[in-house]
CSV table of C-alpha atoms and ligand atoms in Angstrom, one decimal:
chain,number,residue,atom,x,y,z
A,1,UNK,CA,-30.2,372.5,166.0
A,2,UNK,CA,-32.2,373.2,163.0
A,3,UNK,CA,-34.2,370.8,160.6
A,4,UNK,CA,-32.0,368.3,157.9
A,5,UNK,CA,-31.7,365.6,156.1
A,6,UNK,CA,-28.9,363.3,156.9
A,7,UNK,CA,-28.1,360.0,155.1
A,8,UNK,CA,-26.1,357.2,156.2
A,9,UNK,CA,-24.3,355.0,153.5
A,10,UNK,CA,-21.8,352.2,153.5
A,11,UNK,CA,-21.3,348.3,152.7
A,12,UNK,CA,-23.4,345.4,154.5
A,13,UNK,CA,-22.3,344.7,157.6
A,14,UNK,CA,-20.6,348.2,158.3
A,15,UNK,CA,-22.8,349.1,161.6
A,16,UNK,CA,-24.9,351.8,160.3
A,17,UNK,CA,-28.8,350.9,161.1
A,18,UNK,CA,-27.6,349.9,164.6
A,19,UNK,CA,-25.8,353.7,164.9
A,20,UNK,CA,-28.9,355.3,163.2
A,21,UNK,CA,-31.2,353.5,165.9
A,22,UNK,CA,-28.9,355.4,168.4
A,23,UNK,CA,-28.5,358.4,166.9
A,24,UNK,CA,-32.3,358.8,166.3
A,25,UNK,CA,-33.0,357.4,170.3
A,26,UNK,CA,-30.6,360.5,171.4
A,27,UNK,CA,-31.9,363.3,169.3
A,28,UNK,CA,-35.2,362.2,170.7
A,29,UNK,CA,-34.7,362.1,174.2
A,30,UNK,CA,-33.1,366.0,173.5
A,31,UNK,CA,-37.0,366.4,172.5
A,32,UNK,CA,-36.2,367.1,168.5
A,33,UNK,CA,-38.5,366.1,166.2
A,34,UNK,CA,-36.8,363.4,164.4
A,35,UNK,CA,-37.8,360.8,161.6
A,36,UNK,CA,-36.1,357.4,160.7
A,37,UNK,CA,-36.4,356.2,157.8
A,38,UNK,CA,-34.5,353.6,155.0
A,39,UNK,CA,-34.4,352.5,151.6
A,40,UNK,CA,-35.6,350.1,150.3
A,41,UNK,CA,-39.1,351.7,151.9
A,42,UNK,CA,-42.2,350.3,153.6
A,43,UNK,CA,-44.3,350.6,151.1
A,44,UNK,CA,-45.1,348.1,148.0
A,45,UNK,CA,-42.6,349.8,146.1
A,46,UNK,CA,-39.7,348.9,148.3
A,47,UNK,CA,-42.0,345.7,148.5
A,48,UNK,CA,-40.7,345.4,144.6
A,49,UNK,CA,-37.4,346.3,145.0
A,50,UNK,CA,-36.8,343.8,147.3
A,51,UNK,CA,-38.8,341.2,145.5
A,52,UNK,CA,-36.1,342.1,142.4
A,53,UNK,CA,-33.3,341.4,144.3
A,54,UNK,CA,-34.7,338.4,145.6
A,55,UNK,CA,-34.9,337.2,142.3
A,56,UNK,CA,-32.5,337.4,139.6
A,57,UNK,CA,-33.9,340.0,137.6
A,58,UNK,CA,-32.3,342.8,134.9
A,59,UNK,CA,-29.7,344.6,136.7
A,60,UNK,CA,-31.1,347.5,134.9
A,61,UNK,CA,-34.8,347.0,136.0
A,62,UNK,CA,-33.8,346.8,139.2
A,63,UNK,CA,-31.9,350.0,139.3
A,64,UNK,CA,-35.0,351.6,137.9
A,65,UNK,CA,-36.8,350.0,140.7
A,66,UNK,CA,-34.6,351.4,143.5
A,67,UNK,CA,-34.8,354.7,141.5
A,68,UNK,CA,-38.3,354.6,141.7
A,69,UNK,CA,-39.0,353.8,145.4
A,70,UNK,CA,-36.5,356.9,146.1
A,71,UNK,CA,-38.4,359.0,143.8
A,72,UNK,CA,-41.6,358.6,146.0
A,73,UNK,CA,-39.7,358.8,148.9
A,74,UNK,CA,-37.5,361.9,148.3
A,75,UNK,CA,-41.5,363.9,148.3
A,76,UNK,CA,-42.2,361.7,151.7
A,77,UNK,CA,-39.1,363.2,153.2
A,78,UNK,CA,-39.3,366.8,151.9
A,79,UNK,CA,-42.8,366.7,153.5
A,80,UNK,CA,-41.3,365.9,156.5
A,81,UNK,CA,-38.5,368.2,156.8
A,82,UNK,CA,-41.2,370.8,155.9
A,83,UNK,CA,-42.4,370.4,159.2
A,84,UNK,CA,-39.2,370.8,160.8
A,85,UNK,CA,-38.2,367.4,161.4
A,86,UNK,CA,-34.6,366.2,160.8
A,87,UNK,CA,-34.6,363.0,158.4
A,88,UNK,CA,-32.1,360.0,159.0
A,89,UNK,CA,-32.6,358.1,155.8
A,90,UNK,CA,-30.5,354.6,156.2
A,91,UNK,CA,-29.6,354.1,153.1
A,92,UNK,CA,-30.2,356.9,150.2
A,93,UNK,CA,-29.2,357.6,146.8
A,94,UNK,CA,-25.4,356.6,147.1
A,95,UNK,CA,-26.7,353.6,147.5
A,96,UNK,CA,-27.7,353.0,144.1
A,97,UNK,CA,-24.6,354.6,142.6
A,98,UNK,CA,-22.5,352.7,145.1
A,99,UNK,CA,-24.1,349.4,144.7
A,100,UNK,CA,-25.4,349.5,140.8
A,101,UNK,CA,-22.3,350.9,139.3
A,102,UNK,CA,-20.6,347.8,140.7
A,103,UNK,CA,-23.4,344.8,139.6
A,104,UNK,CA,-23.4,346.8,136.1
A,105,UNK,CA,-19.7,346.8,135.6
A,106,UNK,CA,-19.6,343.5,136.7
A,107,UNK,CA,-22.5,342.6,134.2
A,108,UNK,CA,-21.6,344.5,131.4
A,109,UNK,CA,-18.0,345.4,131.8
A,110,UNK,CA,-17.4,349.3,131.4
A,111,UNK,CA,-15.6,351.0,134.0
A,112,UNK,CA,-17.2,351.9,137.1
A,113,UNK,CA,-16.7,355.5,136.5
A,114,UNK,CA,-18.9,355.7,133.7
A,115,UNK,CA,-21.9,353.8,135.6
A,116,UNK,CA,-21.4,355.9,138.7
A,117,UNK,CA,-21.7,359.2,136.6
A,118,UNK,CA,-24.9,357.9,134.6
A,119,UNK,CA,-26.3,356.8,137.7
A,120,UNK,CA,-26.0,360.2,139.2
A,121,UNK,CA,-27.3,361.8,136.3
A,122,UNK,CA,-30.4,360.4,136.5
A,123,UNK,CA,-30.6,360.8,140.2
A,124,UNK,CA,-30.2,364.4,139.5
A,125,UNK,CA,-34.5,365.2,139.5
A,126,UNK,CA,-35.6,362.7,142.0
A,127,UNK,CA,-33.1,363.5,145.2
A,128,UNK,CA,-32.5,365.7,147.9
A,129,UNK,CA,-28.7,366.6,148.5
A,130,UNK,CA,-28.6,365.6,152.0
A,131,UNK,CA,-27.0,368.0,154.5
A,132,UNK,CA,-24.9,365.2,156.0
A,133,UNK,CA,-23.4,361.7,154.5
A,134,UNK,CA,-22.0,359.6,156.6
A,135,UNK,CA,-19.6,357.0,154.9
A,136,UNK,CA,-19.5,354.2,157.5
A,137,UNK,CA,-16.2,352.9,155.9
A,138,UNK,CA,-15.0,349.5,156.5
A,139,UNK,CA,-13.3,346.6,155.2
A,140,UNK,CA,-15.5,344.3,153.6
A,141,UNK,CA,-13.6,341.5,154.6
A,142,UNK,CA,-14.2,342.4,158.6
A,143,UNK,CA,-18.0,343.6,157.5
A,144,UNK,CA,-18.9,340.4,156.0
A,145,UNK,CA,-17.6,338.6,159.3
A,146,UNK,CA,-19.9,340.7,161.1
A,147,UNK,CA,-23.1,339.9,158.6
A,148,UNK,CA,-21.7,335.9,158.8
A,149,UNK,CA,-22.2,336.4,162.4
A,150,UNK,CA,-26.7,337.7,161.6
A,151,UNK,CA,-27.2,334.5,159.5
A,152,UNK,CA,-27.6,333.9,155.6
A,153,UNK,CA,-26.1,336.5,152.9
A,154,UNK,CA,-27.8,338.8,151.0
A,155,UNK,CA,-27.3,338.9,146.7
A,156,UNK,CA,-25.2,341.6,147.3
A,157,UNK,CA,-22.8,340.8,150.1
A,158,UNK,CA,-20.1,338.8,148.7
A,159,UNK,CA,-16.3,340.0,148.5
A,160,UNK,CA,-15.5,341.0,145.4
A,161,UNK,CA,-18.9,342.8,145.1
A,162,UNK,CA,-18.1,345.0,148.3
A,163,UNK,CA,-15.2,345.7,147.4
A,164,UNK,CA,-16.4,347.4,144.3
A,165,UNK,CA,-19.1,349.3,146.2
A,166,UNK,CA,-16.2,350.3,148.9
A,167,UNK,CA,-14.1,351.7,145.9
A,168,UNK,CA,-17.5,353.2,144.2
A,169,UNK,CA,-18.8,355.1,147.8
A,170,UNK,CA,-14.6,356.1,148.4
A,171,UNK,CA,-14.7,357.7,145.2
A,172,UNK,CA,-18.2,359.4,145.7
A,173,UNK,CA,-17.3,360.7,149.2
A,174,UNK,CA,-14.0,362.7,147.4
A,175,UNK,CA,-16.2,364.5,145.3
A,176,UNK,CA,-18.8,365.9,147.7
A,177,UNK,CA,-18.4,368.4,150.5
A,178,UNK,CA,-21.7,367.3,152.7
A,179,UNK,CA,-19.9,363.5,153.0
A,180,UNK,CA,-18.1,362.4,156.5
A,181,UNK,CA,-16.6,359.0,156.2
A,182,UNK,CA,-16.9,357.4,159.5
A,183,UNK,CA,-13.8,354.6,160.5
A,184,UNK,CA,-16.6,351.8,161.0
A,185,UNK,CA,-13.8,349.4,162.1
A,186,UNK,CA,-14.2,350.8,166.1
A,187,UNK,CA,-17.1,350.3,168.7
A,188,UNK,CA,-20.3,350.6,168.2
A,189,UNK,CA,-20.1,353.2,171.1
A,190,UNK,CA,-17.1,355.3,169.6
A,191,UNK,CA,-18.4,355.3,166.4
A,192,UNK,CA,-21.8,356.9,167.7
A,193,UNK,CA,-20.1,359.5,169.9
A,194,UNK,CA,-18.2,360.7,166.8
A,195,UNK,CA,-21.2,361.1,164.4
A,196,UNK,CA,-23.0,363.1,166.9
A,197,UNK,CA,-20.4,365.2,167.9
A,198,UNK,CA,-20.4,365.9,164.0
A,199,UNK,CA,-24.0,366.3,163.7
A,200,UNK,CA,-24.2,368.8,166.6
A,201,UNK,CA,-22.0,370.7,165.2
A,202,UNK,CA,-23.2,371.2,161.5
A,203,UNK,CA,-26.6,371.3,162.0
B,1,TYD,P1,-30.1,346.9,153.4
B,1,TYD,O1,-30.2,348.3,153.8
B,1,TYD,O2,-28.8,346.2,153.7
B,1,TYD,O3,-31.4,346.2,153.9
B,1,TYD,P2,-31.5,345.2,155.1
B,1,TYD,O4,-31.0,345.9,156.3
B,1,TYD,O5,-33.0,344.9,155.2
B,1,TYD,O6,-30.6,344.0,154.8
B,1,TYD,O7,-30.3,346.9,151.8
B,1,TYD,C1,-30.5,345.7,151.2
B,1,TYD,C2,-29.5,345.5,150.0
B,1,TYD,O8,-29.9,346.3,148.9
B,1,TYD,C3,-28.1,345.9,150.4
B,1,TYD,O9,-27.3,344.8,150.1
B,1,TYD,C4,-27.8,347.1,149.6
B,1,TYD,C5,-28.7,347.0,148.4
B,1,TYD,N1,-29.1,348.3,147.8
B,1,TYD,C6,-28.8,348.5,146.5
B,1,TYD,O10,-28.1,347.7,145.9
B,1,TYD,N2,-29.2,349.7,146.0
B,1,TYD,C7,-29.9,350.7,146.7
B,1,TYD,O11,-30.2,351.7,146.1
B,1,TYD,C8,-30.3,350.4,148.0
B,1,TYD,C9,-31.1,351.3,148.8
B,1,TYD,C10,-29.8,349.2,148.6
């Protein structure tokens, strides 16, 4: 296995932070040098981005604020795959197309297409294409069970929104080679197995 930079995407509730804990735990005890990170980051920017969410600011300002913290962060993780580390970012830049394409049609009414491709343009400078995506698809009707089931909702998890960001990462996933959409619907256990079958194979 080689260094890489694998991100894991997909609605709230859908499994993946608990899968990336695992994922990461395995690689490690194999003795590979392995860093975990997410988005929104640790540091005061994701400190912002999470203070604009908490609040109900400009969907555009916050979009420039998630843009922002990844900016930063897409040199933090170069650094690291520099020094031969694989990356696991939970959560990455389909986020932001995923999730701000829907809060912007919804806002401002043009089709999601044409926020998706805007938001991707200006991702363009400030990413890394990530070796691996994997889409943790699910239903956002069984996801948001599961979040019911960790106590109070986030801005973003409500039904008609996920289903936007569903349809948003869907269409996304069809466009890109590195993406592996995951059936999120099964065990925790099955669904780990599968994405590291996949990563040992690819990378
Ligand atoms: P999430 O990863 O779910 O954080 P936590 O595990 O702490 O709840 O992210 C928080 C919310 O932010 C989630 O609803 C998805 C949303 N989000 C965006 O809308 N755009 C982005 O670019 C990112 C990274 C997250």
């Amino acid at each position: 296995m080689v260094s890489g930079f694998i991100t894991f995407e997909g609605i709230d509730g859908c499994g993946k932070t608990t899968v990336a804990n695992l994922i990461a735990e395995r690689l490690k005890q194999e003795g590979i040098g392995i860093i975990l990170t997410k988005e929104p980051t640790d540091t005061w920017l994701g400190d912002a981005v999470r203070r604009s969410y908490a609040e109900d600011i400009h969907p555009y300002t916050e979009a420039f604020l998630f843009l922002a913290d990844r900016a930063t962060h897409t040199d933090w993780i170069n650094e690291k795959l520099n020094n031969g580390n694989i990356v696991i970012s939970d959560r990455y830049s389909d986020s932001t197309v995923a999730y701000q394409a829907a809060l912007f049609h919804q806002n401002f009414g043009n089709p999601m297409p044409e926020y998706v491709k805007w938001l991707q343009d200006v991702s363009g400078p400030i990413i890394r294409t990530p070796n691996i995506t994997f889409l943790f698809d699910i239903d956002p009707e069984v996801s948001l069970e599961r979040v019911g089931n960790r106590g109070e909702k986030e801005k973003f998890e409500t039904l008609d929104n996920l289903k936007l960001v569903r349809e948003n990462y869907l269409a996304i996933a069809d466009e890109y080679s590195h993406f592996r959409i995951i059936d999120a619907t099964r065990t925790i256990e099955e669904v780990t197995e599968e994405v590291w079958q996949i990563i040992n194979q690819e990378l």
